[in-house]
mmCIF file of N, CA and C in Angstrom:
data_model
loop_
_atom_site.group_PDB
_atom_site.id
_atom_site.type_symbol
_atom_site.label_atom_id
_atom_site.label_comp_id
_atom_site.label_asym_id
_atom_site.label_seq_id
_atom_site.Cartn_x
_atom_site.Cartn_y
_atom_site.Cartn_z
ATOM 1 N N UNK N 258 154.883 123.599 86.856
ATOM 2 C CA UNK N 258 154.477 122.879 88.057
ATOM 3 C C UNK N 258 152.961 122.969 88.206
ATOM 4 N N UNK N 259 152.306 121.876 88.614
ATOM 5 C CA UNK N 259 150.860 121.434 89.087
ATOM 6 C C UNK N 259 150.426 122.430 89.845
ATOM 7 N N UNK N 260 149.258 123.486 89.604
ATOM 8 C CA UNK N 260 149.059 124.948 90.529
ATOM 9 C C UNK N 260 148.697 124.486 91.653
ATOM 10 N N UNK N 261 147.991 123.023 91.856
ATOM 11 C CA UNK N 261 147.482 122.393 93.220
ATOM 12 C C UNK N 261 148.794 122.403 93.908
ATOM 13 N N UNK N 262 149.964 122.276 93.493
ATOM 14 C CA UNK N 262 150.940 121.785 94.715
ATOM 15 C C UNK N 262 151.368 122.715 94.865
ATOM 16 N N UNK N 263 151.228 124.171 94.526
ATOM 17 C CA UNK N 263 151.899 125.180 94.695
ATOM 18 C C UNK N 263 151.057 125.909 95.330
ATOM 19 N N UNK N 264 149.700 126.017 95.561
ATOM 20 C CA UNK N 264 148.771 126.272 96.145
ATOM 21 C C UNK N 264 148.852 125.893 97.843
ATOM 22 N N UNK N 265 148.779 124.747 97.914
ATOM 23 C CA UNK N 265 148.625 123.969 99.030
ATOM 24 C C UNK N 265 149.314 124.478 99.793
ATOM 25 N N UNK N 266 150.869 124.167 99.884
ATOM 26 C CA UNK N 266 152.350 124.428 100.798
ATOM 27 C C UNK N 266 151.590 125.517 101.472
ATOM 28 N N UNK N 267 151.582 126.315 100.577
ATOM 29 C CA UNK N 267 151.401 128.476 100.664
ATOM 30 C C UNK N 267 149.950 128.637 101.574
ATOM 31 N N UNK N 268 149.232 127.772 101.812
ATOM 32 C CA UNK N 268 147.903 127.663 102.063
ATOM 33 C C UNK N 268 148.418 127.064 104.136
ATOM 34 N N UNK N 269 149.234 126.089 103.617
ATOM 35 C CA UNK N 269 149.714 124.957 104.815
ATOM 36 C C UNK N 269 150.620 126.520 105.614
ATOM 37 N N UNK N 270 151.688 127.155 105.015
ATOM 38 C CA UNK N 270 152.765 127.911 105.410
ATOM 39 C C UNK N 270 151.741 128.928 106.118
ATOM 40 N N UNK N 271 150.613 129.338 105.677
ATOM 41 C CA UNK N 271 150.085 130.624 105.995
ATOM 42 C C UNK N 271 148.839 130.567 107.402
ATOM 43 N N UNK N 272 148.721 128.982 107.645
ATOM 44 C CA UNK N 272 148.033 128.392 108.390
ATOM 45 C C UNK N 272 149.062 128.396 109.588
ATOM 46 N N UNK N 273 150.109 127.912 109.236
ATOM 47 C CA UNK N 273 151.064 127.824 110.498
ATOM 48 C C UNK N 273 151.552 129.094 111.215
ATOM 49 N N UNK N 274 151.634 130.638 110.210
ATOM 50 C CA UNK N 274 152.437 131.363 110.453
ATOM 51 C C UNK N 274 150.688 131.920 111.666
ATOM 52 N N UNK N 275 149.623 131.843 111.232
ATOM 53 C CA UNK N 275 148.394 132.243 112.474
ATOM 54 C C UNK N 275 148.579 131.191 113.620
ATOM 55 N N UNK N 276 149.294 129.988 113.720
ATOM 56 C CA UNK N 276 149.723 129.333 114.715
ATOM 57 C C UNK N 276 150.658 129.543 115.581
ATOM 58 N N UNK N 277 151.552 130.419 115.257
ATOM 59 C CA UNK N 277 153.174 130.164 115.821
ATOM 60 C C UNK N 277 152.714 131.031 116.752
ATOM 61 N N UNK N 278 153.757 129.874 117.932
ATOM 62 C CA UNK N 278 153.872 130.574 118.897
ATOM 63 C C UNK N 278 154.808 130.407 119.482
ATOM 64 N N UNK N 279 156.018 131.589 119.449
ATOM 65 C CA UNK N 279 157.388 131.238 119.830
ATOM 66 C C UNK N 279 157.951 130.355 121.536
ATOM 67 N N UNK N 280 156.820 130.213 121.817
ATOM 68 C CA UNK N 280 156.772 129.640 123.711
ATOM 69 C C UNK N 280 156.665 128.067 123.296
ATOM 70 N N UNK N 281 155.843 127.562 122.333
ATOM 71 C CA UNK N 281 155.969 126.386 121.858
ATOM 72 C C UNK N 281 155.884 125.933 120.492
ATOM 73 N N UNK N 282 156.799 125.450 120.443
ATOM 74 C CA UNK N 282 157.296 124.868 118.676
ATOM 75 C C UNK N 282 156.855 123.881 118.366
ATOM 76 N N UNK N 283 156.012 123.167 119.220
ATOM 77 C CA UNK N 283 155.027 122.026 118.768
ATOM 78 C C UNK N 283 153.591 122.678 118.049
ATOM 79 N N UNK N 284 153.530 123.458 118.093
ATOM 80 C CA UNK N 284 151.891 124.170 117.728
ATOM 81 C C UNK N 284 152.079 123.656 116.003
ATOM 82 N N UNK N 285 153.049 124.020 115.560
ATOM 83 C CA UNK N 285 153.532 123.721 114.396
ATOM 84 C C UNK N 285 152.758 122.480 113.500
ATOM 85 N N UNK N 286 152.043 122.529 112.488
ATOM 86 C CA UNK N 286 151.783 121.112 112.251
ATOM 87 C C UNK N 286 152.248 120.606 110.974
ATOM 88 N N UNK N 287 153.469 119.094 110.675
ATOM 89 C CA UNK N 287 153.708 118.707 109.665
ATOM 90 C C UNK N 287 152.666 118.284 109.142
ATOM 91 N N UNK N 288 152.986 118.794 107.696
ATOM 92 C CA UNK N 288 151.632 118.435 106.232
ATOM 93 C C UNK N 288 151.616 116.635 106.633
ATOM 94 N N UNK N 289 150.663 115.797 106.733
ATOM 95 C CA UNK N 289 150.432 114.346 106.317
ATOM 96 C C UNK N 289 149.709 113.598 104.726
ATOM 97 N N UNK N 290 150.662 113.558 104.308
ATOM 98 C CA UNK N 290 150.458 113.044 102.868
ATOM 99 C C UNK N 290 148.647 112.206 102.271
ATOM 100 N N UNK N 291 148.685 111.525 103.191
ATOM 101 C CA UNK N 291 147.451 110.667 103.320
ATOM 102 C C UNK N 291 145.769 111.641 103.555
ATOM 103 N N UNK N 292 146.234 113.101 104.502
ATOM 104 C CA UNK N 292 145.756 113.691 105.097
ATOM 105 C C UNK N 292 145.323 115.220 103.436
ATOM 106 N N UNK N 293 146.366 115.054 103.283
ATOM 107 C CA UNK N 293 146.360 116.065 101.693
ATOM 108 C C UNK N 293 146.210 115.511 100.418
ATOM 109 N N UNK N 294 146.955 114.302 100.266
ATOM 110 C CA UNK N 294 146.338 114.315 98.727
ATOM 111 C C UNK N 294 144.815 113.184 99.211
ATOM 112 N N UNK N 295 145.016 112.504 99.555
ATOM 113 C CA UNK N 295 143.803 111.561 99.763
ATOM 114 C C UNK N 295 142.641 111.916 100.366
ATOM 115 N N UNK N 296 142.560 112.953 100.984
ATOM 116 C CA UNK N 296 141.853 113.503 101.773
ATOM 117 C C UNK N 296 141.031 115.034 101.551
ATOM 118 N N UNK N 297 141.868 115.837 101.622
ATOM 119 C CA UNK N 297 141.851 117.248 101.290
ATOM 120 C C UNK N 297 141.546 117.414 100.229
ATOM 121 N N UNK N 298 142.795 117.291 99.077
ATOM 122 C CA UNK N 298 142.442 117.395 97.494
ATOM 123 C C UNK N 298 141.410 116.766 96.674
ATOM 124 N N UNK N 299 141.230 115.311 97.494
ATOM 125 C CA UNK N 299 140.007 114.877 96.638
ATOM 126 C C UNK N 299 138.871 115.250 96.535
ATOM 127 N N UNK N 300 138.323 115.975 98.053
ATOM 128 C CA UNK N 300 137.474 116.401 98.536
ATOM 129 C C UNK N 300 137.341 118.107 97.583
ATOM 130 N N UNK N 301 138.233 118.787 97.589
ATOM 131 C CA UNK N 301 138.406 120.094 97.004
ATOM 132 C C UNK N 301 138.184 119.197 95.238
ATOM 133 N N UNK N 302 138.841 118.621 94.823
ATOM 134 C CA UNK N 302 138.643 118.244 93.500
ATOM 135 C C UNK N 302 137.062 117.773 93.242
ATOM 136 N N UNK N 303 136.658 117.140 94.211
ATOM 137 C CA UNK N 303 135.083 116.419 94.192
ATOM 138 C C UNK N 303 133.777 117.732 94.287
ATOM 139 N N UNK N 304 134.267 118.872 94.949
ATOM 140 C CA UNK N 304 133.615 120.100 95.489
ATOM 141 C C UNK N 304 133.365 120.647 93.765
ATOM 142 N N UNK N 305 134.480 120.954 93.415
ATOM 143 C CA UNK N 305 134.835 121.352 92.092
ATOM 144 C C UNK N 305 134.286 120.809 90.665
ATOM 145 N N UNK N 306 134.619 119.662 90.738
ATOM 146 C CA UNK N 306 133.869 119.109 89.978
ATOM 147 C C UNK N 306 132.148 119.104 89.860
ATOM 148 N N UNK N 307 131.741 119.032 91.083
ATOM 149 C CA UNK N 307 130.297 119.065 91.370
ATOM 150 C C UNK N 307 129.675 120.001 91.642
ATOM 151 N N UNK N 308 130.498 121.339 91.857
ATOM 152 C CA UNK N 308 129.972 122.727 92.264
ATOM 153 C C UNK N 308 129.148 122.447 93.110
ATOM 154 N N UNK N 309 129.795 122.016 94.239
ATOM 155 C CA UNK N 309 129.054 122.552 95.521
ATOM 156 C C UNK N 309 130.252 122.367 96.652
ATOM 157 N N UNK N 310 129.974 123.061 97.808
ATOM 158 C CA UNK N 310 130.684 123.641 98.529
ATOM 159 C C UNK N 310 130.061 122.974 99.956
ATOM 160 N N UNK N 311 130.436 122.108 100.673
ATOM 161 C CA UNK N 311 130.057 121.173 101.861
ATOM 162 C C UNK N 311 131.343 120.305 102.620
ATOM 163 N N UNK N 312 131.023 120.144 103.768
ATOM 164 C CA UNK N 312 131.888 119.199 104.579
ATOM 165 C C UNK N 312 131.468 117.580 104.189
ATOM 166 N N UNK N 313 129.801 117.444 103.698
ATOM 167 C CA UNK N 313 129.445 116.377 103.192
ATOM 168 C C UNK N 313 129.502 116.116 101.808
ATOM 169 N N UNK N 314 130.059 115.376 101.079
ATOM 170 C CA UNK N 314 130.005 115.086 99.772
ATOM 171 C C UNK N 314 128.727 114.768 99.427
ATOM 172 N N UNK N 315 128.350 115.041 98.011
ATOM 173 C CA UNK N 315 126.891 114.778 97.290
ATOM 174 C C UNK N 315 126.742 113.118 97.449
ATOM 175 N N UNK N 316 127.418 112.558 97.582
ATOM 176 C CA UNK N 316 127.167 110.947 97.764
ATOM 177 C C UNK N 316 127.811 110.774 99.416
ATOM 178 N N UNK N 317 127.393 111.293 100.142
ATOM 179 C CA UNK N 317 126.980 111.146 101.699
ATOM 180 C C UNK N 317 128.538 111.231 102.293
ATOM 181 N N UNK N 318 129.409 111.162 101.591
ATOM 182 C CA UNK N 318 130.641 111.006 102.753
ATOM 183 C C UNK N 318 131.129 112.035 103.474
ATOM 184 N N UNK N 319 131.212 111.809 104.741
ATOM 185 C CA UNK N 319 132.127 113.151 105.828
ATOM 186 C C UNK N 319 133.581 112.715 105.582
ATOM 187 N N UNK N 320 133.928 113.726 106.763
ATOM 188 C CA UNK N 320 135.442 113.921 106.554
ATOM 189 C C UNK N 320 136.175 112.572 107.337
ATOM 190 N N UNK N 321 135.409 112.146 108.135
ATOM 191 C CA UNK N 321 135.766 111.044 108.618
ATOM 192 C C UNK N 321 135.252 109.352 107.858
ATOM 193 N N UNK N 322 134.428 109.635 106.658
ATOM 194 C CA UNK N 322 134.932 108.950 106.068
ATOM 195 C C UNK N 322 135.561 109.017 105.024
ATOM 196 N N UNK N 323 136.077 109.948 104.301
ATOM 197 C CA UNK N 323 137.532 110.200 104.157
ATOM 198 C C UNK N 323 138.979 109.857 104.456
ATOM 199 N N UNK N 324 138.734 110.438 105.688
ATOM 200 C CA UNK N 324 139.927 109.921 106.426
ATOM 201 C C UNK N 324 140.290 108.453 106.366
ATOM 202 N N UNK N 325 139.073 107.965 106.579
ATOM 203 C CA UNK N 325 139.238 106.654 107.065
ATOM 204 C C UNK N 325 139.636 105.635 105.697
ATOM 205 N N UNK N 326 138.998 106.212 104.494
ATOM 206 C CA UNK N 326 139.431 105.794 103.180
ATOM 207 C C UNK N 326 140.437 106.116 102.934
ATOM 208 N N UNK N 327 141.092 106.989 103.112
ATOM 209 C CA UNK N 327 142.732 107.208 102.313
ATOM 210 C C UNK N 327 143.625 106.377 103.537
ATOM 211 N N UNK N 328 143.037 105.279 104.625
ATOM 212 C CA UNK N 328 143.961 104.891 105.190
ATOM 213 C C UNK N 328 144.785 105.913 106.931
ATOM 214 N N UNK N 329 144.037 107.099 106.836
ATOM 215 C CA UNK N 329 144.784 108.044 107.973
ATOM 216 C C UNK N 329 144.144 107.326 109.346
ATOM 217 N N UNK N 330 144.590 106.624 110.138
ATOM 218 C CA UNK N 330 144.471 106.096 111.497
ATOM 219 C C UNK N 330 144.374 107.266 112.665
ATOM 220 N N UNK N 331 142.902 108.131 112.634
ATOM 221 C CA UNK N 331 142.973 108.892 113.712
ATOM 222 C C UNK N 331 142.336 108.848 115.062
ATOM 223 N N UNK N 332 142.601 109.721 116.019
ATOM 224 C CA UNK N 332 142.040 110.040 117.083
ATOM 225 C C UNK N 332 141.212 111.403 116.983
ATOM 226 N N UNK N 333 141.662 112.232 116.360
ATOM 227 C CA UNK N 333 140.852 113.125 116.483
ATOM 228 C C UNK N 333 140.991 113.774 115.029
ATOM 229 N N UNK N 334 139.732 114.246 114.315
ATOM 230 C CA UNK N 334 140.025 115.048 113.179
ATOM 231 C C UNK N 334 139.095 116.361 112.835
ATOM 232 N N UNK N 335 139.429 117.327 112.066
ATOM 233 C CA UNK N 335 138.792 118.496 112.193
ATOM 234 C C UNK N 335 139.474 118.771 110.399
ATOM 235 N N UNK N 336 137.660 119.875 109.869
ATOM 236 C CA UNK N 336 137.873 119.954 108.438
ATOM 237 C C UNK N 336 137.546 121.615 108.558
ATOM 238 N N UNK N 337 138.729 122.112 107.282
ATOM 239 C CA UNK N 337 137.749 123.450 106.577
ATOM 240 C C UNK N 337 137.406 123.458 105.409
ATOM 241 N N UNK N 338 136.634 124.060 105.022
ATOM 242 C CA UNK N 338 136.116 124.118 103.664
ATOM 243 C C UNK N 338 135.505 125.206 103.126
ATOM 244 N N UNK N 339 136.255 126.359 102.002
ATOM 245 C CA UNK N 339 135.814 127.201 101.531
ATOM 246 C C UNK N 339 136.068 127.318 99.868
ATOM 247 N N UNK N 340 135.233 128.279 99.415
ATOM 248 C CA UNK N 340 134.871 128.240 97.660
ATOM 249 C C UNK N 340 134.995 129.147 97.397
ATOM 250 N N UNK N 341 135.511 129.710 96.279
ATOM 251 C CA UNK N 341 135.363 131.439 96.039
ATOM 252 C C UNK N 341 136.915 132.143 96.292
ATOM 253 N N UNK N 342 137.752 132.258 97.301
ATOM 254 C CA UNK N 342 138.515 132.911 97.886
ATOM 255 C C UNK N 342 139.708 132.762 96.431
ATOM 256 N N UNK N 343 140.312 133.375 96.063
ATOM 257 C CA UNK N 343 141.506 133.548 94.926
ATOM 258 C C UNK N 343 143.115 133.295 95.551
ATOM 259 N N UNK N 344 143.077 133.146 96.742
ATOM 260 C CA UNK N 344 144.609 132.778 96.943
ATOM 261 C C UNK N 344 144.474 132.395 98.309
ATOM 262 N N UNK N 345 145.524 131.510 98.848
ATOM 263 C CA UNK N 345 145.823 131.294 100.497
ATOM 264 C C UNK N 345 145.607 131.848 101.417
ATOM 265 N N UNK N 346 146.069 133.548 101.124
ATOM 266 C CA UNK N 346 145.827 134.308 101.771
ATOM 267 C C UNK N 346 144.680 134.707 101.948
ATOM 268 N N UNK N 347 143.665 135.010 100.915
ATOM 269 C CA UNK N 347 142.480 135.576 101.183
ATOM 270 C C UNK N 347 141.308 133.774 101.728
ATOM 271 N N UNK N 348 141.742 132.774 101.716
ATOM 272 C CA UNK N 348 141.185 131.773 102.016
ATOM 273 C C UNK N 348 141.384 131.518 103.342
ATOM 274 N N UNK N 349 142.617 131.851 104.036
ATOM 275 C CA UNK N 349 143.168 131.783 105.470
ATOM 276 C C UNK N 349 142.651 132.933 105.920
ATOM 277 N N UNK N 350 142.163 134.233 105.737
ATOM 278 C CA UNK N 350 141.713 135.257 105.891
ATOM 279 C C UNK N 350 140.206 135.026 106.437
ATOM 280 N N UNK N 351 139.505 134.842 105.259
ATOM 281 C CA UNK N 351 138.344 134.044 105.616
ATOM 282 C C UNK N 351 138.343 133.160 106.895
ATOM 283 N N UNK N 352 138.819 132.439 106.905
ATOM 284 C CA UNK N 352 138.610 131.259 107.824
ATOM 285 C C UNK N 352 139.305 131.815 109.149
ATOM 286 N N UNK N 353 140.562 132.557 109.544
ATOM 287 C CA UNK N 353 140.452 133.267 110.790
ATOM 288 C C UNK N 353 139.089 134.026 111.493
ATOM 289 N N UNK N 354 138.444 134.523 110.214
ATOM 290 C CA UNK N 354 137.344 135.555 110.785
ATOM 291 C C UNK N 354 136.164 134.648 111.097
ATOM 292 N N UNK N 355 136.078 133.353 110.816
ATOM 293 C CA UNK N 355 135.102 132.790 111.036
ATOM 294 C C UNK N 355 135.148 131.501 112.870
ATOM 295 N N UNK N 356 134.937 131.811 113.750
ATOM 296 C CA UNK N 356 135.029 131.339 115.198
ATOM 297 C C UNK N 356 135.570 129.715 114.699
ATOM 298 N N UNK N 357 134.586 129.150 114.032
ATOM 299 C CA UNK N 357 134.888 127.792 113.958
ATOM 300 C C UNK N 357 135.707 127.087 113.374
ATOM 301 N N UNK N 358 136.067 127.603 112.247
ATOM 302 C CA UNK N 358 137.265 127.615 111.248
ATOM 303 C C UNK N 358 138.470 128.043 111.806
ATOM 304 N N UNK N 359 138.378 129.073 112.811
ATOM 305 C CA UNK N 359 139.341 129.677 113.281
ATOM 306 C C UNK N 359 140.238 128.507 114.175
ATOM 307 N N UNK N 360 138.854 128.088 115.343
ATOM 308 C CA UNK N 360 139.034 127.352 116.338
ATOM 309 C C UNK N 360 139.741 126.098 115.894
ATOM 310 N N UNK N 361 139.626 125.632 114.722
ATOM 311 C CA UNK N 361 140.226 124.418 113.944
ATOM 312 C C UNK N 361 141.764 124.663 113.710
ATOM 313 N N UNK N 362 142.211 125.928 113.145
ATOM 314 C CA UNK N 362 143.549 126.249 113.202
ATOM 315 C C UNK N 362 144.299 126.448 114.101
ATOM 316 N N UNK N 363 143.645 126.915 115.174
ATOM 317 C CA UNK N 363 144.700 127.098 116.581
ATOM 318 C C UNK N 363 144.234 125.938 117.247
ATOM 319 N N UNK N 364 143.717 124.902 117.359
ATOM 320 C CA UNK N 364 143.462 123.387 118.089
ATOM 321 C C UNK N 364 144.403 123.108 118.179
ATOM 322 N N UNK N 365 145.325 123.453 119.421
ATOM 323 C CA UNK N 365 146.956 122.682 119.897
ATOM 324 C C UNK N 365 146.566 121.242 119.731
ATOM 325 N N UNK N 366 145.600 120.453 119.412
ATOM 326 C CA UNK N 366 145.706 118.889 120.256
ATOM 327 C C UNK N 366 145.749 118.245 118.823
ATOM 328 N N UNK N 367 145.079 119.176 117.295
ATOM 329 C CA UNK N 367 146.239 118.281 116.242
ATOM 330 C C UNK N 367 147.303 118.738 116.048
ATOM 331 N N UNK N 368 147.830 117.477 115.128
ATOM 332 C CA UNK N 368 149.387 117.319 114.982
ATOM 333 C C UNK N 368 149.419 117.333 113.761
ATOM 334 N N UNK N 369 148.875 117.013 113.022
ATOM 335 C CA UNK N 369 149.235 116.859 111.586
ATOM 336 C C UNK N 369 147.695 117.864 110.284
ATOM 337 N N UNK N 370 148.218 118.070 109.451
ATOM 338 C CA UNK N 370 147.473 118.522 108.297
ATOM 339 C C UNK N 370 147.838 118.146 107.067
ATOM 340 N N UNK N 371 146.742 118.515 106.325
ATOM 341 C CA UNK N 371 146.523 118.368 105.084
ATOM 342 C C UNK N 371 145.741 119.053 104.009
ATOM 343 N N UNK N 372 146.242 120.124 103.116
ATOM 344 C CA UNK N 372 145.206 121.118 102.243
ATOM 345 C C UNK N 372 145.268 120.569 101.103
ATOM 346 N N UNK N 373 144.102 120.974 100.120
ATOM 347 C CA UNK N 373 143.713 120.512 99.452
ATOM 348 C C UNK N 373 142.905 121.559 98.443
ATOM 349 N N UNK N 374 143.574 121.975 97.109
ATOM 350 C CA UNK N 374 143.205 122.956 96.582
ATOM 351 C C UNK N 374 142.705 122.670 94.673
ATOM 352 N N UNK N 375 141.471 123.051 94.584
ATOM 353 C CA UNK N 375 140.963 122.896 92.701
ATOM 354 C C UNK N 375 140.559 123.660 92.474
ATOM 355 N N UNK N 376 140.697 124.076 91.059
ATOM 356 C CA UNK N 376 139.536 125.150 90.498
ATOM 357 C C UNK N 376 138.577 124.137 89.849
ATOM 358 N N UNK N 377 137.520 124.864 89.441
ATOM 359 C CA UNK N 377 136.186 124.847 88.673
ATOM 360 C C UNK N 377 135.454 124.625 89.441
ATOM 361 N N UNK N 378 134.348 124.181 88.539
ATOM 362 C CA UNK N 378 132.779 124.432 89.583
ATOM 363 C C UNK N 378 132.391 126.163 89.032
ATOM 364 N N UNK N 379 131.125 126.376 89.931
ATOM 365 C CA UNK N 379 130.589 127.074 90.162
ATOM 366 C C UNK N 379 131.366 128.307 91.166
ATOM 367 N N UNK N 380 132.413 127.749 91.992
ATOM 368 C CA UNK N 380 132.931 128.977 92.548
ATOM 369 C C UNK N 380 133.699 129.472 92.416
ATOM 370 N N UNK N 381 134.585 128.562 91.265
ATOM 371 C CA UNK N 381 135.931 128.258 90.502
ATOM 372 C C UNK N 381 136.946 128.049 91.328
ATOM 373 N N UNK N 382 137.167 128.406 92.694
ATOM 374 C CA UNK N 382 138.571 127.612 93.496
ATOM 375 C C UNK N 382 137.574 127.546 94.942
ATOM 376 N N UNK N 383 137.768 125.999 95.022
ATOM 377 C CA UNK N 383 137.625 125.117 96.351
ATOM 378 C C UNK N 383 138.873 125.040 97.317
ATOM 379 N N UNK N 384 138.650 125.241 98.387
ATOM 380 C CA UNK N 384 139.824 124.309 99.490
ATOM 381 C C UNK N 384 138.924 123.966 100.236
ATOM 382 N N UNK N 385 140.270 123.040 100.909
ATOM 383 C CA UNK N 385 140.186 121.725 102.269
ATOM 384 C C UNK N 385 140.956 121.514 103.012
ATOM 385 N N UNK N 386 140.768 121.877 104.311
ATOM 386 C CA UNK N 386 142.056 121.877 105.283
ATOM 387 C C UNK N 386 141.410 120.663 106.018
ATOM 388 N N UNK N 387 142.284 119.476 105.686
ATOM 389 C CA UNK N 387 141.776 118.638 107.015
ATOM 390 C C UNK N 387 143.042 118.405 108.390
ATOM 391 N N UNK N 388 142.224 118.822 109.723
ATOM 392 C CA UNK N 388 143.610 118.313 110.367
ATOM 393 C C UNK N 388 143.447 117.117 111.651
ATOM 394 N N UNK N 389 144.319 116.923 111.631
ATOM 395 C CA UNK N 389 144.345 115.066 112.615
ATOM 396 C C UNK N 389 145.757 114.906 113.545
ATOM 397 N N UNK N 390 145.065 114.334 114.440
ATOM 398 C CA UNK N 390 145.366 113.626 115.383
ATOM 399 C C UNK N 390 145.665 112.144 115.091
ATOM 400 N N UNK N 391 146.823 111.574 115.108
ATOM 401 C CA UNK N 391 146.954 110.274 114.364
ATOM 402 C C UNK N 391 146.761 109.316 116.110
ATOM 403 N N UNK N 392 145.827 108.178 115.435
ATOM 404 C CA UNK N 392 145.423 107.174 116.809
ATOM 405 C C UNK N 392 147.160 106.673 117.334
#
């Protein structure tokens, strides 16, 4: 099996389990296809390829235009992005300890996600958590 798709889930599962909150079962967010491979992974594959590590791609694009290229119709969207980390865990680790990254994972007001995981480059494993609010 493709290590990206086995990566991701475990990345998505470990994001949700710092979400849950047994008072509400909406906190929960289903993966959005459009949101992960079109979005997330390309972005982690593009990081990778280019060894560098940004919310902006080397040819100017944000996450919102991203989004807006793979087709995801949002209202609201929010990205993470880290390089270096060796597994889900130590990548979700990271990004709890960091306020803003953090603040992106517990944001009750999205609904949907999408991760996005490559090796190579310079840091040898990229991710991309993008998450959305569909318009």
């Amino acid at each position: 099996m493709d290590q990206r798709l086995e990566q991701g889930p475990e990345a998505v599962r470990l994001g949700q389990d710092r979400r849950r909150d047994p008072r509400d079962p909406r906190r929960l967010l289903p993966a959005n296809q459009r949101l992960r491979t079109l979005a997330a992974q390309r972005h982690s594959e593009d990081m990778a390829a280019n060894s560098y590590m940004d919310h902006v791609s080397l040819d100017g694009r944000t996450m919102t235009d991203r989004a807006t290229a793979s087709g995801y119709r949002y209202r609201m969207l929010g990205e993470n992005v880290a390089a270096g980390q060796n597994s889900p865990a130590e990548v979700m680790d990271g990004w709890m300890n960091s306020p803003g990254h953090r603040r992106n994972i517990l944001n009750g007001e999205f609904t949907q996600i999408g991760v996005g995981y490559a090796r190579g480059g310079s840091y040898g494993i990229y991710w991309t958590q993008v998450f959305g609010t569909p318009a």
